[in-house]
mmCIF file with all atom_site columns, C-alpha atoms in Angstrom:
data_model
loop_
_atom_site.group_PDB
_atom_site.id
_atom_site.type_symbol
_atom_site.label_atom_id
_atom_site.label_alt_id
_atom_site.label_comp_id
_atom_site.label_asym_id
_atom_site.label_entity_id
_atom_site.label_seq_id
_atom_site.pdbx_PDB_ins_code
_atom_site.Cartn_x
_atom_site.Cartn_y
_atom_site.Cartn_z
_atom_site.occupancy
_atom_site.B_iso_or_equiv
_atom_site.pdbx_formal_charge
_atom_site.auth_seq_id
_atom_site.auth_comp_id
_atom_site.auth_asym_id
_atom_site.auth_atom_id
_atom_site.pdbx_PDB_model_num
ATOM 1   C CA . UNK R 1 1   ? 34.995 -54.750 11.503 1.00 50.00 ? 106 UNK R CA 1
ATOM 2   C CA . UNK R 1 2   ? 33.541 -51.232 11.574 1.00 56.00 ? 107 UNK R CA 1
ATOM 3   C CA . UNK R 1 3   ? 32.695 -51.673 7.896  1.00 68.00 ? 108 UNK R CA 1
ATOM 4   C CA . UNK R 1 4   ? 30.571 -54.749 8.679  1.00 73.00 ? 109 UNK R CA 1
ATOM 5   C CA . UNK R 1 5   ? 28.841 -52.912 11.513 1.00 72.00 ? 110 UNK R CA 1
ATOM 6   C CA . UNK R 1 6   ? 27.994 -49.956 9.320  1.00 70.00 ? 111 UNK R CA 1
ATOM 7   C CA . UNK R 1 7   ? 26.645 -52.273 6.630  1.00 76.00 ? 112 UNK R CA 1
ATOM 8   C CA . UNK R 1 8   ? 24.501 -54.062 9.196  1.00 77.00 ? 113 UNK R CA 1
ATOM 9   C CA . UNK R 1 9   ? 23.152 -50.790 10.579 1.00 76.00 ? 114 UNK R CA 1
ATOM 10  C CA . UNK R 1 10  ? 22.416 -49.522 7.083  1.00 76.00 ? 115 UNK R CA 1
ATOM 11  C CA . UNK R 1 11  ? 20.630 -52.768 6.216  1.00 80.00 ? 116 UNK R CA 1
ATOM 12  C CA . UNK R 1 12  ? 18.519 -52.627 9.380  1.00 81.00 ? 117 UNK R CA 1
ATOM 13  C CA . UNK R 1 13  ? 17.554 -48.995 8.850  1.00 77.00 ? 118 UNK R CA 1
ATOM 14  C CA . UNK R 1 14  ? 16.820 -49.558 5.161  1.00 79.00 ? 119 UNK R CA 1
ATOM 15  C CA . UNK R 1 15  ? 14.701 -52.616 6.001  1.00 80.00 ? 120 UNK R CA 1
ATOM 16  C CA . UNK R 1 16  ? 12.773 -50.723 8.659  1.00 79.00 ? 121 UNK R CA 1
ATOM 17  C CA . UNK R 1 17  ? 12.169 -47.803 6.297  1.00 77.00 ? 122 UNK R CA 1
ATOM 18  C CA . UNK R 1 18  ? 11.061 -50.106 3.499  1.00 76.00 ? 123 UNK R CA 1
ATOM 19  C CA . UNK R 1 19  ? 8.747  -51.981 5.859  1.00 78.00 ? 124 UNK R CA 1
ATOM 20  C CA . UNK R 1 20  ? 7.220  -48.724 7.058  1.00 74.00 ? 125 UNK R CA 1
ATOM 21  C CA . UNK R 1 21  ? 6.690  -47.507 3.496  1.00 71.00 ? 126 UNK R CA 1
ATOM 22  C CA . UNK R 1 22  ? 5.078  -50.773 2.412  1.00 74.00 ? 127 UNK R CA 1
ATOM 23  C CA . UNK R 1 23  ? 2.880  -50.780 5.513  1.00 73.00 ? 128 UNK R CA 1
ATOM 24  C CA . UNK R 1 24  ? 1.745  -47.240 4.841  1.00 68.00 ? 129 UNK R CA 1
ATOM 25  C CA . UNK R 1 25  ? 1.070  -47.922 1.173  1.00 69.00 ? 130 UNK R CA 1
ATOM 26  C CA . UNK R 1 26  ? -1.254 -50.765 2.078  1.00 72.00 ? 131 UNK R CA 1
ATOM 27  C CA . UNK R 1 27  ? -3.018 -48.822 4.840  1.00 67.00 ? 132 UNK R CA 1
ATOM 28  C CA . UNK R 1 28  ? -6.495 -47.544 3.957  1.00 70.00 ? 133 UNK R CA 1
ATOM 29  C CA . UNK R 1 29  ? -5.674 -43.807 4.076  1.00 66.00 ? 134 UNK R CA 1
ATOM 30  C CA . UNK R 1 30  ? -6.189 -41.020 1.561  1.00 74.00 ? 135 UNK R CA 1
ATOM 31  C CA . UNK R 1 31  ? -3.305 -40.119 -0.786 1.00 71.00 ? 136 UNK R CA 1
ATOM 32  C CA . UNK R 1 32  ? -2.296 -36.958 1.089  1.00 76.00 ? 137 UNK R CA 1
ATOM 33  C CA . UNK R 1 33  ? -2.229 -38.751 4.433  1.00 76.00 ? 138 UNK R CA 1
ATOM 34  C CA . UNK R 1 34  ? -0.202 -41.598 2.937  1.00 68.00 ? 139 UNK R CA 1
ATOM 35  C CA . UNK R 1 35  ? 2.343  -39.202 1.445  1.00 72.00 ? 140 UNK R CA 1
ATOM 36  C CA . UNK R 1 36  ? 2.610  -37.380 4.786  1.00 77.00 ? 141 UNK R CA 1
ATOM 37  C CA . UNK R 1 37  ? 3.220  -40.652 6.613  1.00 73.00 ? 142 UNK R CA 1
ATOM 38  C CA . UNK R 1 38  ? 5.851  -41.715 4.074  1.00 71.00 ? 143 UNK R CA 1
ATOM 39  C CA . UNK R 1 39  ? 7.605  -38.362 4.363  1.00 77.00 ? 144 UNK R CA 1
ATOM 40  C CA . UNK R 1 40  ? 7.530  -38.520 8.168  1.00 80.00 ? 145 UNK R CA 1
ATOM 41  C CA . UNK R 1 41  ? 8.802  -42.104 8.258  1.00 75.00 ? 146 UNK R CA 1
ATOM 42  C CA . UNK R 1 42  ? 11.580 -41.376 5.778  1.00 77.00 ? 147 UNK R CA 1
ATOM 43  C CA . UNK R 1 43  ? 12.620 -38.389 7.899  1.00 79.00 ? 148 UNK R CA 1
ATOM 44  C CA . UNK R 1 44  ? 12.636 -40.552 11.020 1.00 82.00 ? 149 UNK R CA 1
ATOM 45  C CA . UNK R 1 45  ? 14.679 -43.211 9.194  1.00 76.00 ? 150 UNK R CA 1
ATOM 46  C CA . UNK R 1 46  ? 17.191 -40.608 8.094  1.00 81.00 ? 151 UNK R CA 1
ATOM 47  C CA . UNK R 1 47  ? 17.451 -39.267 11.651 1.00 81.00 ? 152 UNK R CA 1
ATOM 48  C CA . UNK R 1 48  ? 17.966 -42.777 12.993 1.00 82.00 ? 153 UNK R CA 1
ATOM 49  C CA . UNK R 1 49  ? 20.593 -43.480 10.350 1.00 80.00 ? 154 UNK R CA 1
ATOM 50  C CA . UNK R 1 50  ? 22.429 -40.249 11.216 1.00 83.00 ? 155 UNK R CA 1
ATOM 51  C CA . UNK R 1 51  ? 22.390 -41.231 14.882 1.00 84.00 ? 156 UNK R CA 1
ATOM 52  C CA . UNK R 1 52  ? 23.786 -44.687 14.127 1.00 83.00 ? 157 UNK R CA 1
ATOM 53  C CA . UNK R 1 53  ? 26.486 -43.246 11.855 1.00 82.00 ? 158 UNK R CA 1
ATOM 54  C CA . UNK R 1 54  ? 27.446 -40.746 14.575 1.00 83.00 ? 159 UNK R CA 1
ATOM 55  C CA . UNK R 1 55  ? 27.610 -43.552 17.142 1.00 83.00 ? 160 UNK R CA 1
ATOM 56  C CA . UNK R 1 56  ? 29.810 -45.681 14.883 1.00 82.00 ? 161 UNK R CA 1
ATOM 57  C CA . UNK R 1 57  ? 31.986 -42.683 14.096 1.00 81.00 ? 162 UNK R CA 1
ATOM 58  C CA . UNK R 1 58  ? 32.467 -41.948 17.802 1.00 81.00 ? 163 UNK R CA 1
ATOM 59  C CA . UNK R 1 59  ? 33.321 -45.584 18.518 1.00 81.00 ? 164 UNK R CA 1
ATOM 60  C CA . UNK R 1 60  ? 35.808 -45.571 15.651 1.00 78.00 ? 165 UNK R CA 1
ATOM 61  C CA . UNK R 1 61  ? 37.433 -42.358 16.892 1.00 78.00 ? 166 UNK R CA 1
ATOM 62  C CA . UNK R 1 62  ? 37.592 -43.814 20.389 1.00 78.00 ? 167 UNK R CA 1
ATOM 63  C CA . UNK R 1 63  ? 39.336 -46.956 19.150 1.00 75.00 ? 168 UNK R CA 1
ATOM 64  C CA . UNK R 1 64  ? 41.777 -44.951 17.026 1.00 73.00 ? 169 UNK R CA 1
ATOM 65  C CA . UNK R 1 65  ? 42.525 -42.739 20.022 1.00 74.00 ? 170 UNK R CA 1
ATOM 66  C CA . UNK R 1 66  ? 43.045 -45.808 22.222 1.00 71.00 ? 171 UNK R CA 1
ATOM 67  C CA . UNK R 1 67  ? 45.397 -47.296 19.630 1.00 73.00 ? 172 UNK R CA 1
ATOM 68  C CA . UNK R 1 68  ? 47.374 -44.031 19.500 1.00 76.00 ? 173 UNK R CA 1
ATOM 69  C CA . UNK R 1 69  ? 47.639 -43.986 23.285 1.00 77.00 ? 174 UNK R CA 1
ATOM 70  C CA . UNK R 1 70  ? 48.732 -47.612 23.356 1.00 76.00 ? 175 UNK R CA 1
ATOM 71  C CA . UNK R 1 71  ? 51.352 -47.030 20.657 1.00 78.00 ? 176 UNK R CA 1
ATOM 72  C CA . UNK R 1 72  ? 52.623 -43.966 22.520 1.00 77.00 ? 177 UNK R CA 1
ATOM 73  C CA . UNK R 1 73  ? 52.797 -45.931 25.746 1.00 76.00 ? 178 UNK R CA 1
ATOM 74  C CA . UNK R 1 74  ? 54.714 -48.747 24.054 1.00 77.00 ? 179 UNK R CA 1
ATOM 75  C CA . UNK R 1 75  ? 57.166 -46.217 22.626 1.00 79.00 ? 180 UNK R CA 1
ATOM 76  C CA . UNK R 1 76  ? 57.579 -44.589 26.030 1.00 76.00 ? 181 UNK R CA 1
ATOM 77  C CA . UNK R 1 77  ? 58.259 -47.947 27.690 1.00 74.00 ? 182 UNK R CA 1
ATOM 78  C CA . UNK R 1 78  ? 60.801 -48.819 25.000 1.00 74.00 ? 183 UNK R CA 1
ATOM 79  C CA . UNK R 1 79  ? 62.539 -45.460 25.484 1.00 73.00 ? 184 UNK R CA 1
ATOM 80  C CA . UNK R 1 80  ? 62.557 -45.840 29.262 1.00 73.00 ? 185 UNK R CA 1
ATOM 81  C CA . UNK R 1 81  ? 63.966 -49.357 28.964 1.00 67.00 ? 186 UNK R CA 1
ATOM 82  C CA . UNK R 1 82  ? 66.725 -48.040 26.700 1.00 68.00 ? 187 UNK R CA 1
ATOM 83  C CA . UNK R 1 83  ? 67.485 -45.127 29.024 1.00 74.00 ? 188 UNK R CA 1
ATOM 84  C CA . UNK R 1 84  ? 67.493 -47.405 32.058 1.00 75.00 ? 189 UNK R CA 1
ATOM 85  C CA . UNK R 1 85  ? 70.122 -49.605 30.434 1.00 74.00 ? 190 UNK R CA 1
ATOM 86  C CA . UNK R 1 86  ? 72.232 -46.549 29.588 1.00 78.00 ? 191 UNK R CA 1
ATOM 87  C CA . UNK R 1 87  ? 72.004 -45.201 33.140 1.00 78.00 ? 192 UNK R CA 1
ATOM 88  C CA . UNK R 1 88  ? 72.911 -48.585 34.645 1.00 80.00 ? 193 UNK R CA 1
ATOM 89  C CA . UNK R 1 89  ? 75.921 -48.876 32.311 1.00 83.00 ? 194 UNK R CA 1
ATOM 90  C CA . UNK R 1 90  ? 77.127 -45.361 33.211 1.00 83.00 ? 195 UNK R CA 1
ATOM 91  C CA . UNK R 1 91  ? 76.717 -46.071 36.915 1.00 83.00 ? 196 UNK R CA 1
ATOM 92  C CA . UNK R 1 92  ? 78.651 -49.322 36.574 1.00 85.00 ? 197 UNK R CA 1
ATOM 93  C CA . UNK R 1 93  ? 81.475 -47.506 34.734 1.00 85.00 ? 198 UNK R CA 1
ATOM 94  C CA . UNK R 1 94  ? 81.555 -44.799 37.421 1.00 85.00 ? 199 UNK R CA 1
ATOM 95  C CA . UNK R 1 95  ? 81.627 -47.435 40.142 1.00 85.00 ? 200 UNK R CA 1
ATOM 96  C CA . UNK R 1 96  ? 84.521 -49.161 38.418 1.00 86.00 ? 201 UNK R CA 1
ATOM 97  C CA . UNK R 1 97  ? 86.366 -45.835 38.081 1.00 84.00 ? 202 UNK R CA 1
ATOM 98  C CA . UNK R 1 98  ? 85.809 -45.131 41.783 1.00 83.00 ? 203 UNK R CA 1
ATOM 99  C CA . UNK R 1 99  ? 87.037 -48.596 42.750 1.00 81.00 ? 204 UNK R CA 1
ATOM 100 C CA . UNK R 1 100 ? 90.118 -48.120 40.582 1.00 83.00 ? 205 UNK R CA 1
ATOM 101 C CA . UNK R 1 101 ? 90.771 -44.671 42.088 1.00 80.00 ? 206 UNK R CA 1
ATOM 102 C CA . UNK R 1 102 ? 90.325 -46.071 45.625 1.00 77.00 ? 207 UNK R CA 1
ATOM 103 C CA . UNK R 1 103 ? 92.715 -48.924 44.865 1.00 78.00 ? 208 UNK R CA 1
ATOM 104 C CA . UNK R 1 104 ? 95.299 -46.475 43.508 1.00 78.00 ? 209 UNK R CA 1
ATOM 105 C CA . UNK R 1 105 ? 94.986 -44.352 46.661 1.00 77.00 ? 210 UNK R CA 1
ATOM 106 C CA . UNK R 1 106 ? 95.786 -47.350 48.869 1.00 72.00 ? 211 UNK R CA 1
ATOM 107 C CA . UNK R 1 107 ? 99.060 -47.999 47.035 1.00 65.00 ? 212 UNK R CA 1
#
């Protein structure tokens, strides 16, 4: 899913940059001014692309982190469930031993 998002962002940025370049090329400016505008617009496009890539990277890291936390939580719950069963079994055995000992004392 992140791959599709990054492709979409790249396509949007590339389309915007291409549109800006074409618009500048057809504008009635001198060569030096046109080259300056192209350079500026390309720089802005690169900055925008870097920002989008950073945003996607942060979202990806956030999701990975959330998945790690969820997996850790699931493991913790499974361990607690297992330990709970063990504790209950030990308590039941102890209770049975105490009942047996109490019954033997009455005899």
